[in-house]
CSV table of C-alpha atoms in Angstrom, one decimal:
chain,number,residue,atom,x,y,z
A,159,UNK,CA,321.4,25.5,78.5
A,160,UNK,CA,324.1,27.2,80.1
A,161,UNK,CA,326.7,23.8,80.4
A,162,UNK,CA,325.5,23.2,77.1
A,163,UNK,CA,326.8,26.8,76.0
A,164,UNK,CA,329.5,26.6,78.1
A,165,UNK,CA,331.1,22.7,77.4
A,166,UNK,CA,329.4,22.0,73.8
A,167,UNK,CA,328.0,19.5,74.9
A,168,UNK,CA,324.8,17.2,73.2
A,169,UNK,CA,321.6,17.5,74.8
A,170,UNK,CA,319.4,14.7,74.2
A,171,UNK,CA,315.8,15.8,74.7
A,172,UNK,CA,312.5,15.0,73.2
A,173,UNK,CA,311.3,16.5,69.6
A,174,UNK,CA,309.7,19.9,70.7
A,175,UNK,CA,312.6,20.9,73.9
A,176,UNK,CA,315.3,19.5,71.0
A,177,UNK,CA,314.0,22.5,68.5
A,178,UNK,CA,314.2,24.8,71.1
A,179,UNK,CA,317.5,24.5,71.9
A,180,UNK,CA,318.8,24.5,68.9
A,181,UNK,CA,317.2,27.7,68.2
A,182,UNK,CA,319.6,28.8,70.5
A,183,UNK,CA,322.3,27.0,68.2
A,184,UNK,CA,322.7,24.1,71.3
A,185,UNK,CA,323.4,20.5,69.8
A,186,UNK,CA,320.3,19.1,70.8
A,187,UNK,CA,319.4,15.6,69.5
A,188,UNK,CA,315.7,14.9,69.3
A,189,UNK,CA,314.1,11.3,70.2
A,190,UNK,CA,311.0,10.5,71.2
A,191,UNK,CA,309.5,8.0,73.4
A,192,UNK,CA,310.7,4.7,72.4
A,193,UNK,CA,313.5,5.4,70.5
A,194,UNK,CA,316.8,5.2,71.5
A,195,UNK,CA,320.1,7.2,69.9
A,196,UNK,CA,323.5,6.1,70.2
A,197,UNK,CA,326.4,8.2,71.4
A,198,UNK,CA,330.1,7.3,72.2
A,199,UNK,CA,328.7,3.6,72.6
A,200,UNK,CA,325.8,4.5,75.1
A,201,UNK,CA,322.1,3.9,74.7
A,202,UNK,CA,320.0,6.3,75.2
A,203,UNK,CA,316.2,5.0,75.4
A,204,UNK,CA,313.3,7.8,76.0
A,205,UNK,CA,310.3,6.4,78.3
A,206,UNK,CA,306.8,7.7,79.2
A,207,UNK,CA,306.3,9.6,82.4
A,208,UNK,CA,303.4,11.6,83.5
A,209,UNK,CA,303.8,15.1,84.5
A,210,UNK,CA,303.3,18.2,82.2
A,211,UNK,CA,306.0,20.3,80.6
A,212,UNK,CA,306.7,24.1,80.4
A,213,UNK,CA,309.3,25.8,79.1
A,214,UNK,CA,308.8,29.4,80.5
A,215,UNK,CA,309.8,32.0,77.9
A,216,UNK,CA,307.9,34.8,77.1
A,217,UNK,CA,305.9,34.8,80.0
A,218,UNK,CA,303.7,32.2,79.3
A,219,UNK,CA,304.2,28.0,79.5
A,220,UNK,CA,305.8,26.9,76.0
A,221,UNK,CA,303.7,23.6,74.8
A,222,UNK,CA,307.7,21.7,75.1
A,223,UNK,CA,306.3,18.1,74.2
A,224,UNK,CA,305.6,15.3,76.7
A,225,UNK,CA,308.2,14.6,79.4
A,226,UNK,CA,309.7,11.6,78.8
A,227,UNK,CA,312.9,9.9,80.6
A,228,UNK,CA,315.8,7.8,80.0
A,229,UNK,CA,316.9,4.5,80.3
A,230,UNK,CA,321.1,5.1,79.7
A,231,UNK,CA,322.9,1.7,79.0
A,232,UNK,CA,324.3,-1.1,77.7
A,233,UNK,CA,325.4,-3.6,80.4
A,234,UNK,CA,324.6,-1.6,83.0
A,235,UNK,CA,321.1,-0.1,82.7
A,236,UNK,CA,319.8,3.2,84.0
A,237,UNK,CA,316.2,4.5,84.4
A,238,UNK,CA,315.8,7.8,85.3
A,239,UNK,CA,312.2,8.5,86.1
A,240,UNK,CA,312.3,12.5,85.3
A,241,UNK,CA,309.3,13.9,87.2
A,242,UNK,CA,306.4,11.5,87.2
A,243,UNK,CA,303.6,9.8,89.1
A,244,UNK,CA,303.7,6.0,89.3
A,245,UNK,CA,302.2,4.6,86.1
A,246,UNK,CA,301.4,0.5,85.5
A,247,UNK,CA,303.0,0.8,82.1
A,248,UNK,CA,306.5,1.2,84.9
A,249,UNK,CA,306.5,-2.3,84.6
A,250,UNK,CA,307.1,-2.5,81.2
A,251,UNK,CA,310.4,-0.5,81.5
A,252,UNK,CA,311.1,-3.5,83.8
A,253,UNK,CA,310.3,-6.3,81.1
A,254,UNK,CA,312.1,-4.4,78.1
A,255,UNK,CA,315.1,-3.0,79.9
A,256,UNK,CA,315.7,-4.5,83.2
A,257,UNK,CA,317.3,-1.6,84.7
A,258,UNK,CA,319.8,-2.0,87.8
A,259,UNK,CA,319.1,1.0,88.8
A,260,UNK,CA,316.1,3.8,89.1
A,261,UNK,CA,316.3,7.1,89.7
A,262,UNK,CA,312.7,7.6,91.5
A,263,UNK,CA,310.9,10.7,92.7
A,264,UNK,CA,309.8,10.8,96.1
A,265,UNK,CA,309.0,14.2,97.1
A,266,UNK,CA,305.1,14.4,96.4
A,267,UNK,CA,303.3,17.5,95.3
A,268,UNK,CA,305.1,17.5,91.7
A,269,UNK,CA,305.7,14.1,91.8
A,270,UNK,CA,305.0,10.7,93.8
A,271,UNK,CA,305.3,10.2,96.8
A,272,UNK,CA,307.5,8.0,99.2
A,273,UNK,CA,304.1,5.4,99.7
A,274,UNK,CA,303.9,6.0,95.9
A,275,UNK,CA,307.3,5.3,94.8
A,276,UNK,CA,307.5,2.2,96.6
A,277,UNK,CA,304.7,0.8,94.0
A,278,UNK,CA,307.2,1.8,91.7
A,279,UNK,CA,310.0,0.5,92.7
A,280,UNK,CA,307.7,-2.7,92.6
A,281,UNK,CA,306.7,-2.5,89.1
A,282,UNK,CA,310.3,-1.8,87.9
A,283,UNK,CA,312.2,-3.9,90.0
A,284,UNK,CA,315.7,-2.4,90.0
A,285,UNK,CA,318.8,-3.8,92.1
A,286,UNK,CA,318.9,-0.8,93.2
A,287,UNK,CA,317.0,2.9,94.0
A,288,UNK,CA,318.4,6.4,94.3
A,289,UNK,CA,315.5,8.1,95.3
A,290,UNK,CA,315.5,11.9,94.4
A,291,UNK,CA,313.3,15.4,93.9
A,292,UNK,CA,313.4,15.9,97.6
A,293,UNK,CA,314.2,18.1,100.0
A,294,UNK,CA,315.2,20.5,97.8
A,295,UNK,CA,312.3,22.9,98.3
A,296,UNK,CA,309.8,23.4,101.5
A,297,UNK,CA,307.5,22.0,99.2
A,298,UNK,CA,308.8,18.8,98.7
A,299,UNK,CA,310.3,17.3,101.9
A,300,UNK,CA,310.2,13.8,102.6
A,301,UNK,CA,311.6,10.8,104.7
A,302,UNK,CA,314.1,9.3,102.8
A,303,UNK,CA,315.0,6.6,105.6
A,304,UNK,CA,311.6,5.5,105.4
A,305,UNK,CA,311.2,4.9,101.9
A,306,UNK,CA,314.3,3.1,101.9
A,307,UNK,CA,313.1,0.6,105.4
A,308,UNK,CA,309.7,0.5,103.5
A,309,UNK,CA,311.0,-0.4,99.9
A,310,UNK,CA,313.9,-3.3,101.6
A,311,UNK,CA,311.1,-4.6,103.5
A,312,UNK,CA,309.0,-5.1,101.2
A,313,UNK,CA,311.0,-5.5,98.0
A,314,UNK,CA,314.5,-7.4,97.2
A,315,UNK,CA,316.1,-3.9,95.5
A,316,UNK,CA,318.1,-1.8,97.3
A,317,UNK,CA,317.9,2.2,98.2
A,318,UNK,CA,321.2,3.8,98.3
A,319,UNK,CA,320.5,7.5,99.5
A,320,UNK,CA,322.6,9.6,98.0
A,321,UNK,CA,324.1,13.1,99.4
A,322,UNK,CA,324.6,15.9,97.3
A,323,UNK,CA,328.2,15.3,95.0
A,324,UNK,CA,328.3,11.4,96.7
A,325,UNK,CA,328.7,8.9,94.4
A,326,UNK,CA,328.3,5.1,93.7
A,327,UNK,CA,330.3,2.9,91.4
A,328,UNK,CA,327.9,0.1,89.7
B,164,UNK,CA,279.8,20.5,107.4
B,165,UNK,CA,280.5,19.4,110.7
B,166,UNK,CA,281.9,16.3,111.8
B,167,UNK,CA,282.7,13.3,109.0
B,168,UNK,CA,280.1,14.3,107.1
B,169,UNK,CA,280.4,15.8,103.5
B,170,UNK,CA,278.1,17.2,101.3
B,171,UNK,CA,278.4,17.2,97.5
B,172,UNK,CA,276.4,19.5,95.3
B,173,UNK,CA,276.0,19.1,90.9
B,174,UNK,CA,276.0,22.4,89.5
B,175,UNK,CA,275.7,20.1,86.1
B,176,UNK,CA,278.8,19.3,83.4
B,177,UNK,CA,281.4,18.8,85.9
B,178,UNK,CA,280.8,21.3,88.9
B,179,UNK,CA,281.1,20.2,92.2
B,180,UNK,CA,281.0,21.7,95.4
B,181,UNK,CA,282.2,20.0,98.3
B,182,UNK,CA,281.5,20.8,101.6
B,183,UNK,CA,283.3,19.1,104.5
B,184,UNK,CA,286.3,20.5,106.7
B,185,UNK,CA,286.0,23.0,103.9
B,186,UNK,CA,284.3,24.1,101.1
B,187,UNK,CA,286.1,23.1,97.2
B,188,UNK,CA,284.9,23.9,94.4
B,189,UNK,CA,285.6,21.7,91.5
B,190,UNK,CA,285.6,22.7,87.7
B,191,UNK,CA,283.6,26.1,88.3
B,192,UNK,CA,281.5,26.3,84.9
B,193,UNK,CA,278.5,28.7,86.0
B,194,UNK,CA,278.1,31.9,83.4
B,195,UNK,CA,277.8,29.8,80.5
B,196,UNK,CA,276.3,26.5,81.6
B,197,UNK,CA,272.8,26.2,80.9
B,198,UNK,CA,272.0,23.4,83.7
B,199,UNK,CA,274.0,25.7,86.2
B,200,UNK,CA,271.2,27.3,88.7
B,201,UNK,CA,273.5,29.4,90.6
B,202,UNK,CA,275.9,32.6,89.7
B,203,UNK,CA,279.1,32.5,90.3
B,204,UNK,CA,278.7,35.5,92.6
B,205,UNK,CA,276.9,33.2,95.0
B,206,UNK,CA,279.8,30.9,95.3
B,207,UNK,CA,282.4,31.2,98.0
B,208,UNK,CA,284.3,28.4,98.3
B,209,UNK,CA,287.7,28.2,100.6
B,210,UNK,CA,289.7,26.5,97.5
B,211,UNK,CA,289.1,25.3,93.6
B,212,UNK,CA,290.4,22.9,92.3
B,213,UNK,CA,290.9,23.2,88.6
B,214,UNK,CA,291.1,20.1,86.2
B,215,UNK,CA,292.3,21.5,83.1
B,216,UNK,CA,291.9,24.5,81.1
B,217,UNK,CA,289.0,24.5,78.9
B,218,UNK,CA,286.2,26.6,79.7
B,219,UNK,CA,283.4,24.5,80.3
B,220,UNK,CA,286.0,23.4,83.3
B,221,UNK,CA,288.3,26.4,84.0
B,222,UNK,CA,285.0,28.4,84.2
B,223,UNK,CA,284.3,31.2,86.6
B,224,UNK,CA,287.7,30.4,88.3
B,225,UNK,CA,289.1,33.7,87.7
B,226,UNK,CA,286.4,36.0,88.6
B,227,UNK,CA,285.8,33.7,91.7
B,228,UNK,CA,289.2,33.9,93.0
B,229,UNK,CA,289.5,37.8,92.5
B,230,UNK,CA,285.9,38.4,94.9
B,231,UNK,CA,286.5,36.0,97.0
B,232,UNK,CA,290.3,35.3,97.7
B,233,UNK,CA,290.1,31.7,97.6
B,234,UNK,CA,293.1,29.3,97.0
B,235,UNK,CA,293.1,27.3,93.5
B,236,UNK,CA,295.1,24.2,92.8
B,237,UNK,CA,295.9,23.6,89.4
B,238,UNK,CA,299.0,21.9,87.3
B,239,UNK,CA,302.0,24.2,87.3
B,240,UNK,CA,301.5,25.8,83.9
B,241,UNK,CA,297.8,26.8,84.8
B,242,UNK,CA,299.0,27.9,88.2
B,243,UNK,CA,301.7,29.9,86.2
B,244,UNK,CA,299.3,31.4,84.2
B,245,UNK,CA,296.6,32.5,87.3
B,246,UNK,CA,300.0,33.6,89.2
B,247,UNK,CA,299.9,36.5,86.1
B,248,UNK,CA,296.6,37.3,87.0
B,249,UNK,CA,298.0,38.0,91.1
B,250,UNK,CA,295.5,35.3,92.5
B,251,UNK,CA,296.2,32.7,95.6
B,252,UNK,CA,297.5,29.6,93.7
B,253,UNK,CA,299.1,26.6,94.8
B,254,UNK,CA,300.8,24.6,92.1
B,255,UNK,CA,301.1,21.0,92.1
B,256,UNK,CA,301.7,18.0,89.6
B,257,UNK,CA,300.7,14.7,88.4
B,258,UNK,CA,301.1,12.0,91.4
B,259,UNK,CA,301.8,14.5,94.1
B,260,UNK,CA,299.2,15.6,96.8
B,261,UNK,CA,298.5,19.0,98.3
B,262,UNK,CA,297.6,18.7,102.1
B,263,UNK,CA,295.3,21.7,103.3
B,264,UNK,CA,293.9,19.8,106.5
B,265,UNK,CA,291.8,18.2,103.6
B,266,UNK,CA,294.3,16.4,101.3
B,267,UNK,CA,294.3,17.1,97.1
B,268,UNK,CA,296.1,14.6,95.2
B,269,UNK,CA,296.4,14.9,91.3
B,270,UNK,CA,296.0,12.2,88.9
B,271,UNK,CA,296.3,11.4,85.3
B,272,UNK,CA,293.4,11.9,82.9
B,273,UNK,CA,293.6,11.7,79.1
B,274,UNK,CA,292.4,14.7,77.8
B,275,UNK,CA,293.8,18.1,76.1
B,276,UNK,CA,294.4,21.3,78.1
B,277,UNK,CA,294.1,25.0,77.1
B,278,UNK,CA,292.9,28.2,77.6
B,279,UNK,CA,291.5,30.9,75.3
B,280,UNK,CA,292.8,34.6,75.9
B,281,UNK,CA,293.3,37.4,74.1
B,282,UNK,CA,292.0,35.5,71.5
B,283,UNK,CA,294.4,33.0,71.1
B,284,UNK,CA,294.4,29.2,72.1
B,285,UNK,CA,297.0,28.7,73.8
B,286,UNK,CA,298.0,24.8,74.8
B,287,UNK,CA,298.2,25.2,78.7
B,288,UNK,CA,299.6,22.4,81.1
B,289,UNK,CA,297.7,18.5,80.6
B,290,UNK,CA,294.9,17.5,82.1
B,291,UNK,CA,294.3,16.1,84.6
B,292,UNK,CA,291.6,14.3,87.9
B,293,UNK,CA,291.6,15.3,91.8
B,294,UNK,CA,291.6,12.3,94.8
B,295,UNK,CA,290.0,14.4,97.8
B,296,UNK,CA,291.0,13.1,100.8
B,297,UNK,CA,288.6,14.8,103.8
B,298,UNK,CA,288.8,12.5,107.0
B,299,UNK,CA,287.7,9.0,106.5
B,300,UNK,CA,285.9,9.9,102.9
B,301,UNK,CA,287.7,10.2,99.5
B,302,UNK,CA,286.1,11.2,96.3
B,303,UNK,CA,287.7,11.2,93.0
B,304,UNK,CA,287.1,13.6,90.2
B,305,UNK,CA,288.0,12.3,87.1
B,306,UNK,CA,287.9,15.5,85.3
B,307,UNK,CA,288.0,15.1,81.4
B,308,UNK,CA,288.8,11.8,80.6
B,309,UNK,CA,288.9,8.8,78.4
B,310,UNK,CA,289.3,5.4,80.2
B,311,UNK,CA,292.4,4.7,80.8
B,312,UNK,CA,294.0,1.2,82.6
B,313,UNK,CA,295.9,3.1,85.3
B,314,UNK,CA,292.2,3.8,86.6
B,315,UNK,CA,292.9,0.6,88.3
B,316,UNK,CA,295.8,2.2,90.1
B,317,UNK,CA,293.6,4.9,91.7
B,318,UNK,CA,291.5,1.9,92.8
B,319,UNK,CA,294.4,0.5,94.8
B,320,UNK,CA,296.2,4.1,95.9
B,321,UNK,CA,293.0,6.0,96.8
B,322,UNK,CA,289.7,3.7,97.6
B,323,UNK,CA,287.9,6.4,96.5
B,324,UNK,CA,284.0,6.4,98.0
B,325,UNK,CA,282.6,8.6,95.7
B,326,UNK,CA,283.6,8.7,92.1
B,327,UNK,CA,282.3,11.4,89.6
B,328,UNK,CA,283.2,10.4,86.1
B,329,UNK,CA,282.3,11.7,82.8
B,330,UNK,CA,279.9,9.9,80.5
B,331,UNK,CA,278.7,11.8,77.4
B,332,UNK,CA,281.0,11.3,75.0
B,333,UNK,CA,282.9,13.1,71.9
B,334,UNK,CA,284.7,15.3,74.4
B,335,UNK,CA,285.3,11.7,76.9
B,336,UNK,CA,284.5,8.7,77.3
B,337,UNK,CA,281.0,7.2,76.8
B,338,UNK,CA,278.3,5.5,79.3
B,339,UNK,CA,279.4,1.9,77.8
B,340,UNK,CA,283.4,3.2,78.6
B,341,UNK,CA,282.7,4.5,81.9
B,342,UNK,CA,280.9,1.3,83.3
B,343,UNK,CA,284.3,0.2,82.1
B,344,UNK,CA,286.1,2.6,84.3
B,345,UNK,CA,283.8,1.7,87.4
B,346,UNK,CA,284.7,-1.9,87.0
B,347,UNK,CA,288.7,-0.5,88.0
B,348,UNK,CA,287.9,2.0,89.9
B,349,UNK,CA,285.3,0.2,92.3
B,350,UNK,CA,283.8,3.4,94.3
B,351,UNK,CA,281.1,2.5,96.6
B,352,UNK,CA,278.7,5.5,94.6
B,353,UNK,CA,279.2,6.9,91.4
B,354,UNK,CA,277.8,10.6,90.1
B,355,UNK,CA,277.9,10.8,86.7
B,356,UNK,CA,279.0,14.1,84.7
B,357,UNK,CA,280.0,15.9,81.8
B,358,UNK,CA,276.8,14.7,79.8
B,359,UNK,CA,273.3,16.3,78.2
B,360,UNK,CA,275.4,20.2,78.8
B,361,UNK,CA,275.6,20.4,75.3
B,362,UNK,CA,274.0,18.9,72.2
B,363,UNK,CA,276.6,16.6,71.0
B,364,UNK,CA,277.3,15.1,74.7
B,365,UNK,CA,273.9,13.4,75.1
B,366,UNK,CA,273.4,10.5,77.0
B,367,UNK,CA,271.1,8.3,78.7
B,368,UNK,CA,272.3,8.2,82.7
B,369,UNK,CA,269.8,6.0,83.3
B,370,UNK,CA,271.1,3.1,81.4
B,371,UNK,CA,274.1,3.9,82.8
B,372,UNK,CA,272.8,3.4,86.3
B,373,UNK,CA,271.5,0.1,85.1
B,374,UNK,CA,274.4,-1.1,83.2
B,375,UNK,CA,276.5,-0.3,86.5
B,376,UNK,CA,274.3,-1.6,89.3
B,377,UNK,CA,273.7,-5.0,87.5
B,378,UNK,CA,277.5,-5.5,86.4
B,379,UNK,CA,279.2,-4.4,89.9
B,380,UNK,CA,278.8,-3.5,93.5
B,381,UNK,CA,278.7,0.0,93.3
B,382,UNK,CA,275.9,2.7,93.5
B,383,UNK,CA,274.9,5.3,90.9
B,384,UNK,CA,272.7,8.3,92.1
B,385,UNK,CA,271.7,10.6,89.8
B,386,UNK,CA,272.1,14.4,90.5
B,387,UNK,CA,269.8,16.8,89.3
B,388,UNK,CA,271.8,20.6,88.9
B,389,UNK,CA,271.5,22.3,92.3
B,390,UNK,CA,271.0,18.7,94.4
B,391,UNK,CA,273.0,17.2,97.0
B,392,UNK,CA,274.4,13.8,98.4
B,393,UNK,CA,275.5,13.4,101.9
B,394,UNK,CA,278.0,11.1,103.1
């Protein structure tokens, strides 16, 4: 909300988070899962995930909709997996999209896990993982290094672990 | 319990206590459930795991927590909500697992969540089932549910042992469904739940036990309220 105040920026969201923000007169752009909205020549597609959602105002959760993620692209495809546990329908993102690369989850206890995401990453088949949602609390620590070993052992994608602000051209 | 053993109790609908390297109480429905034979004062579990908000599942939870100071584990809008109310909670999601010596995973259901207070229903988190990981035995707790193909899924991540899954309909799925869901989710023993609590979610667990045992390899043992297993 605040670089959305700040740049004017869109904020594409699903349905229910979309009419909340622009309550607070954001330029929010609603899809919903399976649909896919246009902007400056990039495709955004909304997927399933499965986690709940809360928008804390008032004190109590706000019913926001179902999470849902994005795959971003055109010729290069992106699927980022929001906050989710490993579903089988994962492989359908793979069948429709084809994604190079997936943004994955790996910390547990919100999310999957590292043993978790590697079913994933065989479902969707990406060239290549960023795995993320770790490490940033106590609560969600985990072995980076050994997802990746596990996931180029057992898989042909590779993990390209990130640090915070690196990059990678694709 | 000492050693690997575990004992699981049927308070009837969906309450479970299990009593290994700790004691968890699952979906603590006591006041108000006519098949319960225990209070919830006589309850004094360690930690309660809490599958979604509705009352006949959310329960005694409260008023357990307060006199006893037991942990809970729910979804992070229902822990949000029993952080307001100053109690021990540890907050989790879908897919991620809570390690207390005895290891809580949560996994998907297909359900509705919400609680009732101050008058108002207020939609509250999703709903969602528990994988119980104590030593070598895991149990899964399907909480509300209606099948659902990723079942198959907690066959392959978990190998649960014990499964307790819901079969009285209009709230869940059915006896016919859930021999469906045994089928993916291949537990060694099956408890049935969530059935003959209330009028409209009659069934027959016997034909259930039949349909199971002569379609796959897996045991059904029928609980009554207040009765045990040990494994």
């Amino acid at each position: 909300m605040d670089i959305a105040k700040e740049t004017g920026c869109k904020v594409v969201t699903v349905n229910e988070i979309a009419r909340y923000l622009q309550s607070k007169e954001i330029d929010a752009i609603g899809a919903n899962i399976g649909g896919t909205i246009e902007i400056d020549g990039v495709k955004y597609t909304r997927v399933p995930a499965v986690h709940s959602n809360g928008i804390d105002e008032a004190g109590f959760g706000w019913d926001a909709g179902s999470p849902a993620d994005f795959v971003i692209g055109d010729s290069c495809v992106i699927y980022h997996a929001g906050d989710t546990a490993v579903f089988q329908d994962m492989s359908l993102i793979h069948e429709l999209y084809k994604p190079r690369v997936a943004m994955l989850p790996i910390g547990g206890r919100f999310t999957m896990d590292v043993s978790t995401a590697l079913m994933a990453v065989k479902l969707i088949k990406p060239g290549i993982v960023i795995p993320m949602h770790y490490n940033t609390f106590d609560v969600i620590q985990a072995d980076a290094n050994k997802f990746k070993q596990m996931v180029e052992e057992q898989t042909d994608s590779e993990v390209i672990i990130l640090k915070s602000c690196d990059t990678i051209e694709v | 319990m000492k050693g690997d053993m575990m004992k699981i109790t049927w308070h009837g609908h969906s309450a479970f206590e299990i009593d290994g390297s700790n004691k968890t109480f699952i979906d603590p429905f006591l006041s108000r459930n006519r098949m319960a034979k225990i209070r919830w004062e006589d309850v004094k579990p360690d930690v309660i795991a809490v599958t979604h908000g509705h009352g006949d599942h959310f329960g005694d939870t409260v008023n357990i927590a307060r006199s006893t100071g037991c942990k809970i584990i729910a979804i992070s809008e229902i822990a949000d909500y029993l952080f307001t109310k100053g109690l021990n909670v540890i907050d989790m999601n879908i897919g991620g697992t809570v390690d207390l010596g005895v290891r809580y995973s949560m996994v998907p259901a297909v359900h509705s969540s919400s609680i009732d207070d101050k008058g108002m229903r207020n939609a509250v988190g999703i709903a969602v089932g528990f994988v119980i990981r104590d030593g070598p035995t895991t149990i899964y707790h399907a909480g509300d549910t209606a099948l659902f193909s990723d079942m198959s899924l907690i066959h392959d991540l978990y190998h649960p042992d014990v499964a307790m899954l819901p079969i009285g309909g209009c709230f869940t799925m059915d006896a016919n469904a859930a021999v469906l869901a045994v089928k993916m989710i291949k537990p060694r023993i099956v408890l049935p739940m969530h059935y003959n609590t209330f009028d409209n979610i009659m069934a027959d667990p016997g034909q259930f036990k039949r349909a199971v045992e002569e379609q796959t390899d897996t045991k059904v043992i029928l609980l009554e309220s207040g009765e045990s297993i040990e494994i």
